Coordinates of C-alpha atoms in Angstrom, one line a residue:
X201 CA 0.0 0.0 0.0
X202 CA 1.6 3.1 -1.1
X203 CA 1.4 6.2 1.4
X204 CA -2.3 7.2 2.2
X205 CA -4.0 10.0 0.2
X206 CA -6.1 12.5 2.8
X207 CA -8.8 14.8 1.0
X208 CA -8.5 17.9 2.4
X209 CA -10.6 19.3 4.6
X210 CA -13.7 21.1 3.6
X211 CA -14.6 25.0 3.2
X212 CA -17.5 26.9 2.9
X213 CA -19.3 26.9 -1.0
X214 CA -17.5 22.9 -1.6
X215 CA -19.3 20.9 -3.6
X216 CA -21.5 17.8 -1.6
X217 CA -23.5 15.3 -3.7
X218 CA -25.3 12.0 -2.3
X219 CA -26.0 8.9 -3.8
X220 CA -27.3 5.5 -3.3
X221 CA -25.0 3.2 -3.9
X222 CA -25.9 0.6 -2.3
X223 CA -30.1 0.5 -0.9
X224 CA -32.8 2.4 -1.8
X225 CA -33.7 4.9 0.7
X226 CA -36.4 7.7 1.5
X227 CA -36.5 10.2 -0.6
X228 CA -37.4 12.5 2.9
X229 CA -34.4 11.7 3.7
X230 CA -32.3 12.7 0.9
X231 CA -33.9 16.1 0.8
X232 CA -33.6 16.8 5.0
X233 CA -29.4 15.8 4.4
X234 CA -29.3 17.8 1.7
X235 CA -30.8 21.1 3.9
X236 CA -28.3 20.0 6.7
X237 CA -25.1 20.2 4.3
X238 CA -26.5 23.3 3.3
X239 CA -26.7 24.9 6.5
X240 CA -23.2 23.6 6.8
X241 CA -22.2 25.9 4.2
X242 CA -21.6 23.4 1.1
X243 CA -22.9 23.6 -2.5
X244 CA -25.4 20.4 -2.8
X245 CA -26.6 18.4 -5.6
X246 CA -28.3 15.2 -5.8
X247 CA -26.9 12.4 -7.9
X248 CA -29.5 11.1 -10.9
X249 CA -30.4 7.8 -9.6
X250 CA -29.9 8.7 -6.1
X251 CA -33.8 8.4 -5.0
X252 CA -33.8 4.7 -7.6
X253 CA -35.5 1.9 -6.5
X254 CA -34.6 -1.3 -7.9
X255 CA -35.9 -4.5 -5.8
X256 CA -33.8 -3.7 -2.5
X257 CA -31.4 -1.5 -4.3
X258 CA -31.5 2.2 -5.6
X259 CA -31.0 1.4 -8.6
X260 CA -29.8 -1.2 -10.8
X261 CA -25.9 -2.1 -11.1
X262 CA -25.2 0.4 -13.8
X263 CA -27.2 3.3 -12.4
X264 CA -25.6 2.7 -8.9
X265 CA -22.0 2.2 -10.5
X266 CA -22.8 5.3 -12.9
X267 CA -23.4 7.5 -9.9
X268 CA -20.5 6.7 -8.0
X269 CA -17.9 7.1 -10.9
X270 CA -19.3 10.2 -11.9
X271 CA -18.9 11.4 -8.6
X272 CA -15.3 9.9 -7.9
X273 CA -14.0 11.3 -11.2
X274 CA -15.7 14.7 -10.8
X275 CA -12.7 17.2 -10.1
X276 CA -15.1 19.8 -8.3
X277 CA -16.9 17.1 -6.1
X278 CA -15.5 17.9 -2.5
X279 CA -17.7 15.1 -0.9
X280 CA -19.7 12.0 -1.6
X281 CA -22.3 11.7 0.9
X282 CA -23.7 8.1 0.7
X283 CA -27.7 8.1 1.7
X284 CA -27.7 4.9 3.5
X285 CA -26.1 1.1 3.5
X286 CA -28.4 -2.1 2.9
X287 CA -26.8 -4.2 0.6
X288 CA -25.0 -3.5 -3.2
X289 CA -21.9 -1.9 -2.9
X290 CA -19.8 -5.5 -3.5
X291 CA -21.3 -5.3 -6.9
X292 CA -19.9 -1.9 -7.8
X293 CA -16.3 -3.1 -6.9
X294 CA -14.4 -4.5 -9.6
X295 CA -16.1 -2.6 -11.8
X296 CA -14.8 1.2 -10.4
X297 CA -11.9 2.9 -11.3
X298 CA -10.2 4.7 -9.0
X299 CA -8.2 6.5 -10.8
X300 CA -10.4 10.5 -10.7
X301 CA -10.5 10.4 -6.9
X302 CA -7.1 9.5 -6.4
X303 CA -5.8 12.5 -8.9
X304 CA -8.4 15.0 -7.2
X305 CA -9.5 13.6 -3.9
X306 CA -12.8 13.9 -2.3
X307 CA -14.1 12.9 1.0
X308 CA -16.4 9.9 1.3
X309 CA -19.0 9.3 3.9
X310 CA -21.0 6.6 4.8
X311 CA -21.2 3.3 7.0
X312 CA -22.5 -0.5 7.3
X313 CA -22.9 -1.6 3.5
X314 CA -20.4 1.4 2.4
X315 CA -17.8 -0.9 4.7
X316 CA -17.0 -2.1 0.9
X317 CA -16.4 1.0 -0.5
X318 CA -13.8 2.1 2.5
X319 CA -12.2 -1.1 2.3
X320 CA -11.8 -0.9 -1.4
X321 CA -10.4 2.9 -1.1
X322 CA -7.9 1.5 1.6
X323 CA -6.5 -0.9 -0.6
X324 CA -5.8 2.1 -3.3
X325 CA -4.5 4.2 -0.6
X326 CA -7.4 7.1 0.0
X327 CA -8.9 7.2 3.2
X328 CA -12.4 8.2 3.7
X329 CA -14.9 8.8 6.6
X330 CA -17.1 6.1 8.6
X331 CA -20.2 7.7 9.7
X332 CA -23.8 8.5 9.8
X333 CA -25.7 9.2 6.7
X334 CA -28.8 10.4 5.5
X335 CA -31.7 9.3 8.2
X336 CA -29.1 10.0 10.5
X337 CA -28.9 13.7 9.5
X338 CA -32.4 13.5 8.3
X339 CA -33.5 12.5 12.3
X340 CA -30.8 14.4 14.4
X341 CA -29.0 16.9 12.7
X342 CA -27.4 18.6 16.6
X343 CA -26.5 15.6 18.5
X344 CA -23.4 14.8 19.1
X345 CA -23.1 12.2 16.2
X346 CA -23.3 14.9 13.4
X347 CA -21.9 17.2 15.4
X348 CA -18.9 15.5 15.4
X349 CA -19.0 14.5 11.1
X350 CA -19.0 18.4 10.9
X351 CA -16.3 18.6 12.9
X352 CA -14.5 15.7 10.8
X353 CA -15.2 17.4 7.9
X354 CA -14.3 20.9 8.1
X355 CA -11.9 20.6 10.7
X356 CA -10.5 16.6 11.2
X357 CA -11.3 13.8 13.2
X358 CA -12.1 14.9 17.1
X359 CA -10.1 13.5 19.8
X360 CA -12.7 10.9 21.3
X361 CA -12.2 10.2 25.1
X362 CA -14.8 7.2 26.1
X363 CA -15.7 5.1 29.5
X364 CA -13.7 1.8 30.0
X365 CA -15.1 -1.3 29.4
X366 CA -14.3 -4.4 32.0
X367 CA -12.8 -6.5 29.2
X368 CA -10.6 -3.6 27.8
X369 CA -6.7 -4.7 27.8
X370 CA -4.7 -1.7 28.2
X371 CA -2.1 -0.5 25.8
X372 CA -1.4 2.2 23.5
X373 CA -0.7 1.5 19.6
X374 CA -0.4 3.6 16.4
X375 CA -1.7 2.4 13.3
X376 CA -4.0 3.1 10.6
X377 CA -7.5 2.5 11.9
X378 CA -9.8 0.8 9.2
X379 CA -13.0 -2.3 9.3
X380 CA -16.6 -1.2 9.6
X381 CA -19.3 -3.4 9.1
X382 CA -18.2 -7.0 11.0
X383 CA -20.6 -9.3 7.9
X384 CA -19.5 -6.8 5.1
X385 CA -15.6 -6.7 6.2
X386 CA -15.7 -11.1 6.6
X387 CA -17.6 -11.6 3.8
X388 CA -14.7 -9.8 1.6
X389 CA -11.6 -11.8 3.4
X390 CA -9.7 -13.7 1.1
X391 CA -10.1 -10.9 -1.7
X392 CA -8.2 -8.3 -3.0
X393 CA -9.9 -5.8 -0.7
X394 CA -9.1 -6.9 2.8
X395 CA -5.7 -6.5 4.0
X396 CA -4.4 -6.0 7.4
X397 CA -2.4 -2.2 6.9
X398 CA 1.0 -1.0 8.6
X399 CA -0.1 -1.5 12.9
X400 CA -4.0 -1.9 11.7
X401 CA -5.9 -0.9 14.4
X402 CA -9.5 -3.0 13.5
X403 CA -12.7 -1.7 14.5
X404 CA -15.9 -3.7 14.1
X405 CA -19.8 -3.5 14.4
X406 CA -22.9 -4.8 13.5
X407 CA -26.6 -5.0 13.4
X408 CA -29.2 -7.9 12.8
X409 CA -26.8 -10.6 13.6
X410 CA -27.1 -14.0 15.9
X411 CA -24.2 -14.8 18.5
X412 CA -23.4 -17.7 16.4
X413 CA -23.3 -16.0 13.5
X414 CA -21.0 -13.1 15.4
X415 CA -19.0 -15.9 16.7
X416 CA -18.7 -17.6 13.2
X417 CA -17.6 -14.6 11.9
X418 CA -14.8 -13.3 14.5
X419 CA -13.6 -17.3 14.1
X420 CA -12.6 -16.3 10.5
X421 CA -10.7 -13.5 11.0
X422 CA -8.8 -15.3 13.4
X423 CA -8.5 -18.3 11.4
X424 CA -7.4 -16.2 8.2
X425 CA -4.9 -14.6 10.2
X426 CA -5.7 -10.9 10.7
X427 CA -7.0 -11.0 14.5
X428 CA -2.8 -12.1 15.0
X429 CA -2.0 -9.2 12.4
X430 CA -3.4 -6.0 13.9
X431 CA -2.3 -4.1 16.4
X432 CA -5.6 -3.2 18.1
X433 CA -8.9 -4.0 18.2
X434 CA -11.8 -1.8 18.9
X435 CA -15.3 -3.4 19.3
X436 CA -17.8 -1.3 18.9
X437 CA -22.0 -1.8 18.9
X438 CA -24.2 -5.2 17.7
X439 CA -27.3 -3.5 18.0
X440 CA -30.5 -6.1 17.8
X441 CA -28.1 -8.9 18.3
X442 CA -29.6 -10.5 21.6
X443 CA -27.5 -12.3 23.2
X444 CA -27.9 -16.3 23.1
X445 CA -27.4 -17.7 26.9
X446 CA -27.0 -21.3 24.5
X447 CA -23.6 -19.6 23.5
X448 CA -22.1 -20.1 27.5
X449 CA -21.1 -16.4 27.3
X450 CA -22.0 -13.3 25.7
X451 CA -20.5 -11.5 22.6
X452 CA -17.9 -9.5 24.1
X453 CA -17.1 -11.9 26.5
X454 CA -16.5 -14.3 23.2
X455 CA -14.8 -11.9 21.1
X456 CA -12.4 -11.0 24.4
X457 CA -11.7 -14.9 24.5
X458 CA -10.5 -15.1 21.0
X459 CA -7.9 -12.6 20.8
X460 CA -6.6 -13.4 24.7
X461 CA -3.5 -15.1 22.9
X462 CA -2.1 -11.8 21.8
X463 CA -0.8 -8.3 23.5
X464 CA -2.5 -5.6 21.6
X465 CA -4.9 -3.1 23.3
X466 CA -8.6 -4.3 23.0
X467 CA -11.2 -1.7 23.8
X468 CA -15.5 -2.8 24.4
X469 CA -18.5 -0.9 24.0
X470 CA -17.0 2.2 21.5
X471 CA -19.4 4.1 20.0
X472 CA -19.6 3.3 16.5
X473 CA -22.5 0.9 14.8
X474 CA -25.9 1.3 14.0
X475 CA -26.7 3.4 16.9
X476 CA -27.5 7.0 17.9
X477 CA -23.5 8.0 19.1
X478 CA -22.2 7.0 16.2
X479 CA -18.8 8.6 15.9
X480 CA -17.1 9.1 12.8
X481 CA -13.8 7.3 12.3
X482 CA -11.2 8.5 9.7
X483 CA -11.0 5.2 7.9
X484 CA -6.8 4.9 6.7
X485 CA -6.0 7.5 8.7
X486 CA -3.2 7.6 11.5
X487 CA -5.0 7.1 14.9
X488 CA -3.1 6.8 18.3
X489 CA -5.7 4.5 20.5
X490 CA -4.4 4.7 24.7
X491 CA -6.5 2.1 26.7
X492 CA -5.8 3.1 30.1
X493 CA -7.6 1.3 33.4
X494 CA -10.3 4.3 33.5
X495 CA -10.7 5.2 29.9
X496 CA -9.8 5.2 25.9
X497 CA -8.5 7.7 24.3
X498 CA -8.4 7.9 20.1
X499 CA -7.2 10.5 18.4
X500 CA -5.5 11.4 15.0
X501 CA -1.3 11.3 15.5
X502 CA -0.7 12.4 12.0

């Protein structure tokens, strides 16, 4: 991986468009966004297909692919704002071309499903933002959530100070932070667009899922090798994932258990997932993570 490409921060009158490209989403929420990112100060447009509807998607493969490309190689695009996850991105993939938004790069935002989309700009050295979206926005525009994605935006990523968590192992690590979306980011190992970068600092969440399934999943990133690769790990929400007393422990208790073989600092219960305090995380970015006996600290070291 060559050295990481940051899009520079963003100024009043920049140029914001959203898209869909990955589910279909409310078209209420498109418009209340796009008022938010106005209020923000930013020029905002709305990409052609990005109110589509297509079975689950919004918008078929070509639309959705047509979209994001556009928007990638447009030199005056300052930021893609993605509307929402669902399911689709993994079929835009090996179709994109990267080239535009690495020779005029633009922010881009988004979370769960969009886990694709991060991981694929990883691998070609751009870093991008992992955060809340349109509904989001749409439902909360002044809570500390979106406070915070402004602040990423226009100024960089905050320096977060949480709670500890009883399971936390203490430590402090630099690395580049990257992950997302815990069924997204496993269902990609093994492929071009999954690699473990320079001290990876991994951070997981997600929504929807069984224990077992959660369990299944954390098996095969330690059985593939990255759980031994990284150099912290940062578990964040499973939101409507009850926990299954059949399992003999819960899902932090589990994950905690799997990585107890190595030395890196672990942190519980961070706020990132498919939840109201959603922080942003500068995907590919520097981070420095302290895990200290009464809290965690992550902040941006370069």
């Amino acid at each position: 991986m060559n050295k990481m490409i940051y899009p520079p921060l963003l100024n009043k009158l920049d140029k914001a468009i959203i898209i869909s490209p990955s589910g279909s989403t409310d078209s209420q929420y498109i418009d209340n966004a796009c008022r938010v990112l106005q209020d923000w100060g930013l020029m905002v447009e709305v990409a052609s297909h990005a109110r589509g509807e297509y079975g689950r998607y919004g918008g078929t493969i070509e639309e959705r692919l047509s979209d994001l490309q556009e928007a990638m190689d447009d030199k005056d695009i300052d930021l893609i704002f993605c509307s929402r996850g669902g399911y689709g991105v993994v079929q835009l993939l090996d179709k994109l071309n990267f080239e535009g938004i690495k020779k005029h790069p633009k922010w881009i935002v988004g979370y769960s499903d969009i886990t694709a989309l991060h991981l694929a700009l990883l691998q070609e050295g751009v870093a991008s933002l992992h955060a809340p979206m349109a509904r989001h926005l749409s439902e909360d525009s002044n809570d500390i959530a979106s406070g915070f994605l402004k602040e990423s935006l226009f100024f960089g990523m905050p320096k977060y100070e949480i709670s500890s968590h009883l399971l936390n192992r203490e430590g402090l690590v630099e690395g580049i932070l990257f992950g997302g979306n815990l069924a997204v980011l496993t269902g990609l190992t093994g492929t071009y667009y999954v690699d473990v970068p320079e001290n990876g600092i991994l951070f997981i969440e997600d929504i929807g899922e069984a224990p077992y399934k959660i369990d299944r999943m954390i098996w095969q990133l330690k059985l593939s090798g990255i759980l031994s690769r990284i150099s912290g790990l940062v578990v964040g929400q499973f939101t409507d994932c009850p926990e299954d007393m059949g399992m003999c422990s819960t899902i932090y208790e589990s994950i905690r258990g799997m990585v107890d073989e190595y030395n890196y600092p672990v942190v519980f219960d961070f706020p990132v997932g498919h939840v109201k305090n959603n922080y942003p995380l500068l995907h590919g970015g520097m981070v420095e993570l302290r895990v200290k006996e009464d809290k965690v600290i992550m902040k941006r070291s370069k």
